[in-house]
Amino acid sequence: MITHTRSTPSGPVIEMTGDLDHYSAPEIRRLLPGLDIGQGQQLVVDLSGLTFCDSSGITVLLAARNHALASRATIVLAAVPDMISRILSIVGLDAVFPVHATAQAAEAAWRPPAD
């Protein structure tokens, strides 16, 4: 698993490449507390490079969601591969995670909260 993070005006973006599984899940879990997510921002999880995801990976996505919500922010998934989309649908998480075609589309769709 290779991860890359970057900051945008809408919030942090995590780009994942490779397998999100029992072996790589702890890496992502360790990464989450260090993300600077401001209230009202969004965490974008770019899955365009993901080649495999098991139940540990799904648990990590839920942990990322919980981290964003604890920061009073939102989370969106971007570029979800078909196989991952199918898994999310089967377990009912397609209703929990908003999805965008690309990370750039997710960033463009974000609107700052009204004061």
GROMACS .gro file of C-alpha atoms in nm:
model
  115
    1MET     CA    1   0.000   0.000   0.000
    2ILE     CA    2   0.128   0.340  -0.095
    3THR     CA    3  -0.045   0.642   0.050
    4HIS     CA    4   0.002   1.003  -0.028
    5THR     CA    5  -0.168   1.292   0.147
    6ARG     CA    6  -0.208   1.647   0.037
    7SER     CA    7  -0.390   1.952   0.165
    8THR     CA    8  -0.646   2.150  -0.031
    9PRO     CA    9  -0.871   2.442   0.065
   10SER     CA   10  -1.155   2.191   0.110
   11GLY     CA   11  -0.948   1.969   0.341
   12PRO     CA   12  -0.702   1.681   0.325
   13VAL     CA   13  -0.690   1.422   0.047
   14ILE     CA   14  -0.563   1.069   0.104
   15GLU     CA   15  -0.462   0.886  -0.213
   16MET     CA   16  -0.435   0.509  -0.179
   17THR     CA   17  -0.256   0.279  -0.420
   18GLY     CA   18  -0.235  -0.099  -0.395
   19ASP     CA   19  -0.409  -0.331  -0.152
   20LEU     CA   20  -0.608  -0.206   0.145
   21ASP     CA   21  -0.607  -0.515   0.360
   22HIS     CA   22  -0.509  -0.664   0.695
   23TYR     CA   23  -0.143  -0.581   0.632
   24SER     CA   24  -0.182  -0.220   0.517
   25ALA     CA   25  -0.480  -0.112   0.731
   26PRO     CA   26  -0.266  -0.023   1.036
   27GLU     CA   27  -0.066   0.223   0.821
   28ILE     CA   28  -0.382   0.415   0.735
   29ARG     CA   29  -0.507   0.403   1.095
   30ARG     CA   30  -0.177   0.558   1.212
   31LEU     CA   31  -0.210   0.829   0.948
   32LEU     CA   32  -0.558   0.946   1.050
   33PRO     CA   33  -0.480   1.130   1.378
   34GLY     CA   34  -0.218   1.341   1.201
   35LEU     CA   35  -0.458   1.472   0.939
   36ASP     CA   36  -0.545   1.836   0.984
   37ILE     CA   37  -0.919   1.848   0.918
   38GLY     CA   38  -1.087   2.174   1.010
   39GLN     CA   39  -1.447   2.203   1.114
   40GLY     CA   40  -1.665   2.218   0.804
   41GLN     CA   41  -1.396   2.080   0.574
   42GLN     CA   42  -1.407   1.744   0.402
   43LEU     CA   43  -1.173   1.449   0.395
   44VAL     CA   44  -1.138   1.309   0.045
   45VAL     CA   45  -1.029   0.946   0.018
   46ASP     CA   46  -0.909   0.886  -0.339
   47LEU     CA   47  -0.937   0.516  -0.419
   48SER     CA   48  -0.839   0.541  -0.786
   49GLY     CA   49  -0.523   0.335  -0.731
   50LEU     CA   50  -0.680   0.071  -0.508
   51THR     CA   51  -0.647  -0.282  -0.643
   52PHE     CA   52  -0.795  -0.480  -0.353
   53CYS     CA   53  -0.995  -0.418  -0.036
   54ASP     CA   54  -1.092  -0.667   0.233
   55SER     CA   55  -1.292  -0.628   0.553
   56SER     CA   56  -0.994  -0.462   0.725
   57GLY     CA   57  -0.996  -0.202   0.450
   58ILE     CA   58  -1.367  -0.137   0.497
   59THR     CA   59  -1.301  -0.094   0.869
   60VAL     CA   60  -1.031   0.164   0.789
   61LEU     CA   61  -1.275   0.359   0.571
   62LEU     CA   62  -1.517   0.363   0.862
   63ALA     CA   63  -1.237   0.478   1.095
   64ALA     CA   64  -1.159   0.761   0.851
   65ARG     CA   65  -1.527   0.856   0.853
   66ASN     CA   66  -1.533   0.858   1.233
   67HIS     CA   67  -1.219   1.073   1.239
   68ALA     CA   68  -1.375   1.324   0.999
   69LEU     CA   69  -1.701   1.336   1.194
   70ALA     CA   70  -1.511   1.385   1.522
   71SER     CA   71  -1.351   1.690   1.359
   72ARG     CA   72  -1.699   1.813   1.261
   73ALA     CA   73  -1.607   1.759   0.899
   74THR     CA   74  -1.739   1.533   0.625
   75ILE     CA   75  -1.586   1.253   0.422
   76VAL     CA   76  -1.622   1.162   0.056
   77LEU     CA   77  -1.478   0.882  -0.153
   78ALA     CA   78  -1.339   0.954  -0.497
   79ALA     CA   79  -1.272   0.735  -0.800
   80VAL     CA   80  -1.408   0.421  -0.636
   81PRO     CA   81  -1.317   0.114  -0.845
   82ASP     CA   82  -1.612  -0.104  -0.947
   83MET     CA   83  -1.512  -0.393  -0.721
   84ILE     CA   84  -1.497  -0.164  -0.417
   85SER     CA   85  -1.823   0.002  -0.513
   86ARG     CA   86  -1.985  -0.341  -0.523
   87ILE     CA   87  -1.853  -0.425  -0.175
   88LEU     CA   88  -1.979  -0.094  -0.036
   89SER     CA   89  -2.319  -0.162  -0.189
   90ILE     CA   90  -2.339  -0.516  -0.051
   91VAL     CA   91  -2.268  -0.403   0.305
   92GLY     CA   92  -2.489  -0.094   0.279
   93LEU     CA   93  -2.212   0.162   0.298
   94ASP     CA   94  -2.297   0.314  -0.039
   95ALA     CA   95  -2.559   0.514   0.154
   96VAL     CA   96  -2.298   0.627   0.410
   97PHE     CA   97  -2.018   0.750   0.184
   98PRO     CA   98  -2.082   1.016  -0.079
   99VAL     CA   99  -1.888   0.931  -0.397
  100HIS     CA  100  -1.737   1.153  -0.665
  101ALA     CA  101  -1.583   1.050  -0.997
  102THR     CA  102  -1.247   1.206  -0.912
  103ALA     CA  103  -1.075   1.377  -0.619
  104GLN     CA  104  -1.084   1.699  -0.818
  105ALA     CA  105  -1.462   1.667  -0.862
  106ALA     CA  106  -1.498   1.614  -0.487
  107GLU     CA  107  -1.290   1.921  -0.416
  108ALA     CA  108  -1.492   2.128  -0.666
  109ALA     CA  109  -1.823   2.013  -0.513
  110TRP     CA  110  -1.724   2.118  -0.159
  111ARG     CA  111  -1.873   2.438  -0.026
  112PRO     CA  112  -1.752   2.608   0.291
  113PRO     CA  113  -2.010   2.614   0.568
  114ALA     CA  114  -2.217   2.930   0.598
  115ASP     CA  115  -2.122   3.138   0.903
   0.00000   0.00000   0.00000
